[in-house]
Structure formats: structure tokens, C-alpha cells
Amino acid sequence: MEIKNILVVGSGAMGSQIGLVAALAGYTTTVQDIAEESLAAARGQLAARLDASVAKGRLGRGDADAALARLSFTTSLEDGAADADLVIEAATEILEVKRSIFAALGRAAPARAILATNSSTLGSSKVADATGRPGKVCNMHFFNPALVMKCVEVVRHPGTSQDTVDTVMALARSLGKAPVLINKEVPGFVANRLMGAIRDEALRLYADGVAGFEDIDTAAKTALGHPMGPFELMDLVGLDVSYLIRQATHAETGDPADLPHPALAALYEQGRYGRKTGKGWYSYDH
């Protein structure tokens, strides 16, 4: 199947960057969100990113302008989905919200369209039945920041067709990404399970008073060669995202060990979500 038109549902940091990745790769791309103010903010942020890339010599002005010309924004899911060959949902990690979106996409998108979720925790089998086309549903999980990170996890559910898998894997490569095929749905998939093991141990070390979070981050960077420490990474991803992912994982497994760590829950309840709010584990200037 040839992909020409892509719809991204959700204009947050992840959704907007996925949209720009697709536009830079030559795809006609629409970013949809129910909030006009969120779309306006995303449009401004993406234009600023392109300007910065041009200023640093990483991108030509003509290429930046062409990418912007391929990128449009809408509050209408129906309009955005009307000509879509592939949809990538990047909404909040709440199953009821995702099921509602996928049911609407099943009605609005052309029969040929593949419907993918960017969820890092919820397998696409949780939404596939709502679409009326389960064979054309999978996970296409990008990593934050999507403009930089190469990995894309393509996760099939038991009913995903081979054609869907092949098309999404090829699309990921055309976006300049390195797709990883995951043949079985497990909470967190592969990369996040590896990262989660490090994050959970870091939280235990911090809570037990073994070391401060700054020193734990320093150890991860200077001894293990990580580009950032686990606490810095939580702030970048968003403590709200990390919290909701743990809640979703616990809802699926029922294992108390999968609940958010109390230290993470405390910051979440204070509204300290990381870089996006100016405070998380660290404080940031906005």
C-alpha cells in the first residue's frame, strides 16, 4: 500500500513532532486536535524549530518552507481523516479516550487507511475492535523527542495483517527511523521495559537515601554512557505521562509492583510534571 496522506491525532509535544517528521519526509500531513489553542501553539513551535534548524545550517530554507507547506492543522477529526492513508493517534494514555477516537476514525477514514496508535503502553488490541477494521490496526510507537529519536516500535496484535505490518515498517524507514518489530503485545513493549527497569531502580535508590537524584543521574551519564539520567528523562517525557503509563500498566496486570512509585506519585499530585510545567525533579526556566 502506498502512503501519501498522513493524519496525526493530537497536537501535544509528541503528536506535533510526529507531524513534522512526516512533513519533512515529503508526506502531506494533517495534525488534528480538539483545542484550537493547542493547534496554534503547535504551529508556532514547529515553525520555530524549523527556523532554528535553518539558522544552524541543518536544513535549507527551501526545505523548511516546503515542509511547512505540506503541514496543515484542523479541529475536525472527520476532515483530517477524509483522505488519510494512515492515521497515527497520539492522544492521552486513557483507554476510553483512545477507543472513542478509534471508533470515530473507523467511521471517518477511508477503508484503505491504516490506523495506528502511538501508545507506549496500551496494545492496539485494546482499540482494534472499535474500528471495524482490526487487521489495519497496530501500534506505531515513536520516542520523545520524535524529531531526534530513531527508534519506532511497530507492535502487532493477534489480528494485525501482514500487509499492515509491512506497510508501517516501510513507512517508518522512509521517515528516517529504525523500526523494531514486536510480535507480541506486552505492557511497555521493549524499549520502555528496559528503560523502566533502570527508572524503577533509580527511584528505589533515591527513596532509600542511597544517593540524591542528581548524583544518580550523573552516574547514569558518566558510568553507563546514557545521554541523560533517569530523573532528567522523566522530566523530559513528563511525570504526568510516566504516572499515567504506570496506572495503565497496573490496570492491565493487577500487579501492585506496577503502580507508580510513591515519589513519582507525590510530584504528580503537586502538578510538577517536569519541563512542561517548569518543575519536576529539577526546576526549569520558562
PDB file of C-alpha atoms in Angstrom, residues 98-266:
ATOM      1  CA  LYS A  98      -8.471   6.196  22.623  1.00  0.00           C
ATOM      2  CA  ARG A  99     -11.399   3.868  21.989  1.00  0.00           C
ATOM      3  CA  SER A 100     -13.623   6.853  21.242  1.00  0.00           C
ATOM      4  CA  ILE A 101     -11.059   8.247  18.804  1.00  0.00           C
ATOM      5  CA  PHE A 102     -10.581   4.921  17.027  1.00  0.00           C
ATOM      6  CA  ALA A 103     -14.317   4.352  16.728  1.00  0.00           C
ATOM      7  CA  ALA A 104     -14.614   7.778  15.082  1.00  0.00           C
ATOM      8  CA  LEU A 105     -11.656   7.031  12.802  1.00  0.00           C
ATOM      9  CA  GLY A 106     -13.242   3.748  11.777  1.00  0.00           C
ATOM     10  CA  ARG A 107     -16.211   5.733  10.501  1.00  0.00           C
ATOM     11  CA  ALA A 108     -14.357   8.714   9.021  1.00  0.00           C
ATOM     12  CA  ALA A 109     -11.189   7.308   7.438  1.00  0.00           C
ATOM     13  CA  PRO A 110     -11.192   5.604   4.017  1.00  0.00           C
ATOM     14  CA  ALA A 111     -11.428   1.814   4.076  1.00  0.00           C
ATOM     15  CA  ARG A 112      -7.821   1.594   2.861  1.00  0.00           C
ATOM     16  CA  ALA A 113      -6.452   3.602   5.804  1.00  0.00           C
ATOM     17  CA  ILE A 114      -4.204   2.035   8.428  1.00  0.00           C
ATOM     18  CA  LEU A 115      -4.996   3.199  11.972  1.00  0.00           C
ATOM     19  CA  ALA A 116      -2.024   3.228  14.341  1.00  0.00           C
ATOM     20  CA  THR A 117      -1.679   4.267  17.955  1.00  0.00           C
ATOM     21  CA  ASN A 118       1.476   5.870  19.311  1.00  0.00           C
ATOM     22  CA  SER A 119       0.690   4.476  22.768  1.00  0.00           C
ATOM     23  CA  SER A 120       3.732   3.275  24.669  1.00  0.00           C
ATOM     24  CA  THR A 121       1.714   1.020  26.961  1.00  0.00           C
ATOM     25  CA  LEU A 122      -1.690   0.128  25.535  1.00  0.00           C
ATOM     26  CA  GLY A 123      -1.567  -2.525  22.853  1.00  0.00           C
ATOM     27  CA  SER A 124      -3.647  -1.831  19.769  1.00  0.00           C
ATOM     28  CA  SER A 125      -5.822  -4.863  20.516  1.00  0.00           C
ATOM     29  CA  LYS A 126      -7.497  -2.628  23.124  1.00  0.00           C
ATOM     30  CA  VAL A 127      -8.879  -0.375  20.374  1.00  0.00           C
ATOM     31  CA  ALA A 128      -8.877  -2.549  17.239  1.00  0.00           C
ATOM     32  CA  ASP A 129     -12.419  -3.857  17.649  1.00  0.00           C
ATOM     33  CA  ALA A 130     -13.799  -0.309  17.831  1.00  0.00           C
ATOM     34  CA  THR A 131     -12.612   0.459  14.296  1.00  0.00           C
ATOM     35  CA  GLY A 132     -14.396  -2.189  12.248  1.00  0.00           C
ATOM     36  CA  ARG A 133     -11.046  -2.952  10.575  1.00  0.00           C
ATOM     37  CA  PRO A 134      -8.874  -4.731  13.167  1.00  0.00           C
ATOM     38  CA  GLY A 135      -6.497  -6.060  10.519  1.00  0.00           C
ATOM     39  CA  LYS A 136      -5.443  -2.498   9.725  1.00  0.00           C
ATOM     40  CA  VAL A 137      -4.663  -1.548  13.328  1.00  0.00           C
ATOM     41  CA  CYS A 138      -1.283  -1.623  15.098  1.00  0.00           C
ATOM     42  CA  ASN A 139       0.996   0.378  17.383  1.00  0.00           C
ATOM     43  CA  MET A 140       3.490   2.780  15.835  1.00  0.00           C
ATOM     44  CA  HIS A 141       5.339   3.970  18.907  1.00  0.00           C
ATOM     45  CA  PHE A 142       7.694   6.927  18.454  1.00  0.00           C
ATOM     46  CA  PHE A 143      10.069   8.079  21.176  1.00  0.00           C
ATOM     47  CA  ASN A 144      10.413  11.555  22.646  1.00  0.00           C
ATOM     48  CA  PRO A 145      11.649  13.800  21.074  1.00  0.00           C
ATOM     49  CA  ALA A 146      10.244  12.308  17.878  1.00  0.00           C
ATOM     50  CA  LEU A 147      12.282  14.643  15.664  1.00  0.00           C
ATOM     51  CA  VAL A 148      15.509  13.206  17.079  1.00  0.00           C
ATOM     52  CA  MET A 149      14.931   9.662  18.307  1.00  0.00           C
ATOM     53  CA  LYS A 150      15.405   6.964  15.660  1.00  0.00           C
ATOM     54  CA  CYS A 151      13.537   4.072  17.243  1.00  0.00           C
ATOM     55  CA  VAL A 152       9.935   3.331  16.277  1.00  0.00           C
ATOM     56  CA  GLU A 153       8.314   0.240  17.788  1.00  0.00           C
ATOM     57  CA  VAL A 154       5.806  -1.405  15.448  1.00  0.00           C
ATOM     58  CA  VAL A 155       3.632  -3.702  17.535  1.00  0.00           C
ATOM     59  CA  ARG A 156       1.174  -6.119  16.000  1.00  0.00           C
ATOM     60  CA  HIS A 157      -1.838  -7.503  17.824  1.00  0.00           C
ATOM     61  CA  PRO A 158      -3.093 -11.021  17.021  1.00  0.00           C
ATOM     62  CA  GLY A 159      -5.350  -9.751  14.232  1.00  0.00           C
ATOM     63  CA  THR A 160      -2.964  -7.292  12.556  1.00  0.00           C
ATOM     64  CA  SER A 161      -2.464  -8.206   8.897  1.00  0.00           C
ATOM     65  CA  GLN A 162       0.992  -8.806   7.464  1.00  0.00           C
ATOM     66  CA  ASP A 163       0.321  -6.117   4.860  1.00  0.00           C
ATOM     67  CA  THR A 164      -0.291  -3.602   7.648  1.00  0.00           C
ATOM     68  CA  VAL A 165       2.945  -4.580   9.367  1.00  0.00           C
ATOM     69  CA  ASP A 166       4.954  -4.389   6.135  1.00  0.00           C
ATOM     70  CA  THR A 167       3.468  -1.003   5.212  1.00  0.00           C
ATOM     71  CA  VAL A 168       4.102   0.568   8.612  1.00  0.00           C
ATOM     72  CA  MET A 169       7.649  -0.800   8.821  1.00  0.00           C
ATOM     73  CA  ALA A 170       8.397   0.625   5.364  1.00  0.00           C
ATOM     74  CA  LEU A 171       6.843   3.955   6.312  1.00  0.00           C
ATOM     75  CA  ALA A 172       8.993   4.190   9.439  1.00  0.00           C
ATOM     76  CA  ARG A 173      12.123   3.634   7.336  1.00  0.00           C
ATOM     77  CA  SER A 174      11.004   6.319   4.879  1.00  0.00           C
ATOM     78  CA  LEU A 175      10.751   8.728   7.823  1.00  0.00           C
ATOM     79  CA  GLY A 176      14.409   8.089   8.585  1.00  0.00           C
ATOM     80  CA  LYS A 177      13.605   5.900  11.586  1.00  0.00           C
ATOM     81  CA  ALA A 178      14.808   2.471  12.681  1.00  0.00           C
ATOM     82  CA  PRO A 179      11.685   0.339  13.142  1.00  0.00           C
ATOM     83  CA  VAL A 180      11.627  -2.501  15.663  1.00  0.00           C
ATOM     84  CA  LEU A 181       9.004  -5.184  15.038  1.00  0.00           C
ATOM     85  CA  ILE A 182       7.343  -6.522  18.173  1.00  0.00           C
ATOM     86  CA  ASN A 183       5.332  -9.668  17.582  1.00  0.00           C
ATOM     87  CA  LYS A 184       3.608  -9.911  20.958  1.00  0.00           C
ATOM     88  CA  GLU A 185       1.841  -7.252  22.996  1.00  0.00           C
ATOM     89  CA  VAL A 186       3.384  -6.805  26.442  1.00  0.00           C
ATOM     90  CA  PRO A 187       2.943  -3.680  28.622  1.00  0.00           C
ATOM     91  CA  GLY A 188       5.708  -1.204  27.815  1.00  0.00           C
ATOM     92  CA  PHE A 189       6.841  -3.215  24.766  1.00  0.00           C
ATOM     93  CA  VAL A 190      10.664  -3.473  24.592  1.00  0.00           C
ATOM     94  CA  ALA A 191      12.494  -0.162  24.982  1.00  0.00           C
ATOM     95  CA  ASN A 192      10.305   1.182  27.777  1.00  0.00           C
ATOM     96  CA  ARG A 193      10.618  -2.077  29.697  1.00  0.00           C
ATOM     97  CA  LEU A 194      14.388  -1.714  29.547  1.00  0.00           C
ATOM     98  CA  MET A 195      14.236   1.962  30.499  1.00  0.00           C
ATOM     99  CA  GLY A 196      11.616   1.229  33.152  1.00  0.00           C
ATOM    100  CA  ALA A 197      13.892  -1.228  34.908  1.00  0.00           C
ATOM    101  CA  ILE A 198      16.547   1.484  35.193  1.00  0.00           C
ATOM    102  CA  ARG A 199      13.987   4.133  36.263  1.00  0.00           C
ATOM    103  CA  ASP A 200      12.487   1.892  38.944  1.00  0.00           C
ATOM    104  CA  GLU A 201      15.889   1.039  40.393  1.00  0.00           C
ATOM    105  CA  ALA A 202      16.822   4.743  40.359  1.00  0.00           C
ATOM    106  CA  LEU A 203      13.625   5.585  42.272  1.00  0.00           C
ATOM    107  CA  ARG A 204      14.366   2.853  44.838  1.00  0.00           C
ATOM    108  CA  LEU A 205      17.917   4.101  45.341  1.00  0.00           C
ATOM    109  CA  TYR A 206      16.633   7.660  45.796  1.00  0.00           C
ATOM    110  CA  ALA A 207      13.800   6.680  48.160  1.00  0.00           C
ATOM    111  CA  ASP A 208      16.164   4.546  50.258  1.00  0.00           C
ATOM    112  CA  GLY A 209      18.514   7.502  50.681  1.00  0.00           C
ATOM    113  CA  VAL A 210      21.369   5.785  48.866  1.00  0.00           C
ATOM    114  CA  ALA A 211      22.038   8.855  46.689  1.00  0.00           C
ATOM    115  CA  GLY A 212      20.363  12.076  45.575  1.00  0.00           C
ATOM    116  CA  PHE A 213      18.606  12.103  42.230  1.00  0.00           C
ATOM    117  CA  GLU A 214      21.214  14.468  40.753  1.00  0.00           C
ATOM    118  CA  ASP A 215      24.026  12.054  41.649  1.00  0.00           C
ATOM    119  CA  ILE A 216      22.088   9.076  40.323  1.00  0.00           C
ATOM    120  CA  ASP A 217      21.678  10.945  37.021  1.00  0.00           C
ATOM    121  CA  THR A 218      25.398  11.719  36.984  1.00  0.00           C
ATOM    122  CA  ALA A 219      26.235   8.030  37.483  1.00  0.00           C
ATOM    123  CA  ALA A 220      23.966   7.007  34.607  1.00  0.00           C
ATOM    124  CA  LYS A 221      25.620   9.513  32.285  1.00  0.00           C
ATOM    125  CA  THR A 222      29.255   9.152  33.279  1.00  0.00           C
ATOM    126  CA  ALA A 223      29.410   5.416  34.040  1.00  0.00           C
ATOM    127  CA  LEU A 224      26.807   3.983  31.678  1.00  0.00           C
ATOM    128  CA  GLY A 225      27.110   6.490  28.828  1.00  0.00           C
ATOM    129  CA  HIS A 226      23.431   7.467  28.866  1.00  0.00           C
ATOM    130  CA  PRO A 227      22.710  10.844  27.240  1.00  0.00           C
ATOM    131  CA  MET A 228      20.635  11.824  30.277  1.00  0.00           C
ATOM    132  CA  GLY A 229      19.906  10.332  33.664  1.00  0.00           C
ATOM    133  CA  PRO A 230      16.637   8.601  34.598  1.00  0.00           C
ATOM    134  CA  PHE A 231      15.314  11.602  36.540  1.00  0.00           C
ATOM    135  CA  GLU A 232      16.169  14.008  33.723  1.00  0.00           C
ATOM    136  CA  LEU A 233      14.453  11.628  31.320  1.00  0.00           C
ATOM    137  CA  MET A 234      11.307  11.515  33.463  1.00  0.00           C
ATOM    138  CA  ASP A 235      11.208  15.323  33.413  1.00  0.00           C
ATOM    139  CA  LEU A 236      11.629  15.366  29.643  1.00  0.00           C
ATOM    140  CA  VAL A 237       8.934  12.767  28.957  1.00  0.00           C
ATOM    141  CA  GLY A 238       6.618  14.323  31.545  1.00  0.00           C
ATOM    142  CA  LEU A 239       5.968  12.996  35.027  1.00  0.00           C
ATOM    143  CA  ASP A 240       2.264  13.027  34.218  1.00  0.00           C
ATOM    144  CA  VAL A 241       2.926  10.728  31.262  1.00  0.00           C
ATOM    145  CA  SER A 242       5.074   8.403  33.392  1.00  0.00           C
ATOM    146  CA  TYR A 243       2.407   8.352  36.101  1.00  0.00           C
ATOM    147  CA  LEU A 244      -0.453   7.581  33.712  1.00  0.00           C
ATOM    148  CA  ILE A 245       1.583   4.870  31.977  1.00  0.00           C
ATOM    149  CA  ARG A 246       2.184   3.142  35.309  1.00  0.00           C
ATOM    150  CA  GLN A 247      -1.505   3.412  36.174  1.00  0.00           C
ATOM    151  CA  ALA A 248      -2.445   1.925  32.799  1.00  0.00           C
ATOM    152  CA  THR A 249       0.068  -0.893  33.242  1.00  0.00           C
ATOM    153  CA  HIS A 250      -1.302  -1.679  36.698  1.00  0.00           C
ATOM    154  CA  ALA A 251      -4.849  -1.684  35.343  1.00  0.00           C
ATOM    155  CA  GLU A 252      -3.776  -4.314  32.824  1.00  0.00           C
ATOM    156  CA  THR A 253      -1.648  -6.527  35.058  1.00  0.00           C
ATOM    157  CA  GLY A 254      -3.190  -6.023  38.507  1.00  0.00           C
ATOM    158  CA  ASP A 255       0.332  -6.272  39.957  1.00  0.00           C
ATOM    159  CA  PRO A 256       0.882  -3.760  42.804  1.00  0.00           C
ATOM    160  CA  ALA A 257       4.523  -3.539  41.722  1.00  0.00           C
ATOM    161  CA  ASP A 258       3.335  -1.802  38.552  1.00  0.00           C
ATOM    162  CA  LEU A 259       1.740   1.118  40.444  1.00  0.00           C
ATOM    163  CA  PRO A 260       3.552   4.480  40.214  1.00  0.00           C
ATOM    164  CA  HIS A 261       6.362   4.826  42.748  1.00  0.00           C
ATOM    165  CA  PRO A 262       5.237   6.984  45.728  1.00  0.00           C
ATOM    166  CA  ALA A 263       7.929   9.577  44.956  1.00  0.00           C
ATOM    167  CA  LEU A 264       6.629   9.893  41.390  1.00  0.00           C
ATOM    168  CA  ALA A 265       3.013   9.991  42.589  1.00  0.00           C
ATOM    169  CA  ALA A 266       3.833  12.791  45.021  1.00  0.00           C
TER     170      ALA A 266
END
